[in-house]
Amino acid sequence: MVTIRLSRGGAKKKPFYHIVVADSRYP
C-alpha cells in the first residue's frame, strides 16, 4: 500500500506544500 501525504514547509508567511509518497513497506 502506498500512502500519499502533504508535507508543509517554508516560512510562516510563505508556506509551501509538497506531496510525499510513502510506501508502507518502508517506515
mmCIF file of N, CA and C in Angstrom:
data_model
loop_
_atom_site.group_PDB
_atom_site.id
_atom_site.type_symbol
_atom_site.label_atom_id
_atom_site.label_comp_id
_atom_site.label_asym_id
_atom_site.label_seq_id
_atom_site.Cartn_x
_atom_site.Cartn_y
_atom_site.Cartn_z
ATOM 1 N N MET A 1 0.841 -1.194 0.000
ATOM 2 C CA MET A 1 0.000 0.000 0.000
ATOM 3 C C MET A 1 0.877 1.245 0.000
ATOM 4 N N VAL A 2 0.474 2.231 -0.796
ATOM 5 C CA VAL A 2 1.240 3.470 -0.876
ATOM 6 C C VAL A 2 0.437 4.593 -0.244
ATOM 7 N N THR A 3 1.069 5.327 0.652
ATOM 8 C CA THR A 3 0.402 6.427 1.331
ATOM 9 C C THR A 3 0.869 7.752 0.750
ATOM 10 N N ILE A 4 -0.090 8.619 0.461
ATOM 11 C CA ILE A 4 0.249 9.940 -0.066
ATOM 12 C C ILE A 4 -0.014 10.977 1.018
ATOM 13 N N ARG A 5 1.016 11.742 1.338
ATOM 14 C CA ARG A 5 0.878 12.744 2.391
ATOM 15 C C ARG A 5 1.271 14.104 1.852
ATOM 16 N N LEU A 6 0.712 15.146 2.498
ATOM 17 C CA LEU A 6 1.129 16.504 2.175
ATOM 18 C C LEU A 6 2.061 16.984 3.276
ATOM 19 N N SER A 7 3.247 17.378 2.892
ATOM 20 C CA SER A 7 4.179 17.915 3.868
ATOM 21 C C SER A 7 4.257 19.424 3.701
ATOM 22 N N ARG A 8 4.250 20.121 4.843
ATOM 23 C CA ARG A 8 4.283 21.576 4.803
ATOM 24 C C ARG A 8 5.674 22.055 5.176
ATOM 25 N N GLY A 9 6.161 23.011 4.416
ATOM 26 C CA GLY A 9 7.471 23.556 4.712
ATOM 27 C C GLY A 9 7.506 25.032 4.379
ATOM 28 N N GLY A 10 8.676 25.639 4.601
ATOM 29 C CA GLY A 10 8.813 27.048 4.274
ATOM 30 C C GLY A 10 8.614 27.938 5.484
ATOM 31 N N ALA A 11 8.573 29.226 5.224
ATOM 32 C CA ALA A 11 8.425 30.196 6.301
ATOM 33 C C ALA A 11 6.964 30.358 6.673
ATOM 34 N N LYS A 12 6.732 31.059 7.777
ATOM 35 C CA LYS A 12 5.359 31.219 8.258
ATOM 36 C C LYS A 12 4.514 32.006 7.262
ATOM 37 N N LYS A 13 5.109 33.016 6.649
ATOM 38 C CA LYS A 13 4.340 33.862 5.734
ATOM 39 C C LYS A 13 4.370 33.337 4.308
ATOM 40 N N LYS A 14 5.298 32.416 4.064
ATOM 41 C CA LYS A 14 5.373 31.841 2.718
ATOM 42 C C LYS A 14 5.467 30.330 2.814
ATOM 43 N N PRO A 15 4.374 29.714 3.209
ATOM 44 C CA PRO A 15 4.385 28.257 3.311
ATOM 45 C C PRO A 15 4.319 27.622 1.932
ATOM 46 N N PHE A 16 4.810 26.422 1.827
ATOM 47 C CA PHE A 16 4.623 25.671 0.602
ATOM 48 C C PHE A 16 4.361 24.219 0.957
ATOM 49 N N TYR A 17 3.738 23.529 0.050
ATOM 50 C CA TYR A 17 3.364 22.145 0.306
ATOM 51 C C TYR A 17 3.965 21.258 -0.776
ATOM 52 N N HIS A 18 4.407 20.101 -0.387
ATOM 53 C CA HIS A 18 4.831 19.130 -1.373
ATOM 54 C C HIS A 18 4.272 17.765 -1.004
ATOM 55 N N ILE A 19 4.020 16.980 -2.037
ATOM 56 C CA ILE A 19 3.400 15.680 -1.831
ATOM 57 C C ILE A 19 4.482 14.643 -1.535
ATOM 58 N N VAL A 20 4.260 13.902 -0.469
ATOM 59 C CA VAL A 20 5.191 12.835 -0.111
ATOM 60 C C VAL A 20 4.493 11.497 -0.321
ATOM 61 N N VAL A 21 5.074 10.690 -1.169
ATOM 62 C CA VAL A 21 4.511 9.367 -1.405
ATOM 63 C C VAL A 21 5.356 8.360 -0.640
ATOM 64 N N ALA A 22 4.738 7.716 0.336
ATOM 65 C CA ALA A 22 5.477 6.791 1.187
ATOM 66 C C ALA A 22 4.918 5.378 1.032
ATOM 67 N N ASP A 23 5.799 4.450 0.741
ATOM 68 C CA ASP A 23 5.396 3.057 0.659
ATOM 69 C C ASP A 23 5.376 2.484 2.070
ATOM 70 N N SER A 24 4.278 1.864 2.439
ATOM 71 C CA SER A 24 4.120 1.387 3.813
ATOM 72 C C SER A 24 5.117 0.272 4.137
ATOM 73 N N ARG A 25 5.739 -0.302 3.129
ATOM 74 C CA ARG A 25 6.715 -1.352 3.398
ATOM 75 C C ARG A 25 7.986 -0.777 4.002
ATOM 76 N N TYR A 26 8.178 0.526 3.809
ATOM 77 C CA TYR A 26 9.356 1.182 4.361
ATOM 78 C C TYR A 26 8.906 2.253 5.341
ATOM 79 N N PRO A 27 9.374 2.199 6.584
ATOM 80 C CA PRO A 27 8.958 3.157 7.611
ATOM 81 C C PRO A 27 9.466 4.563 7.310
#
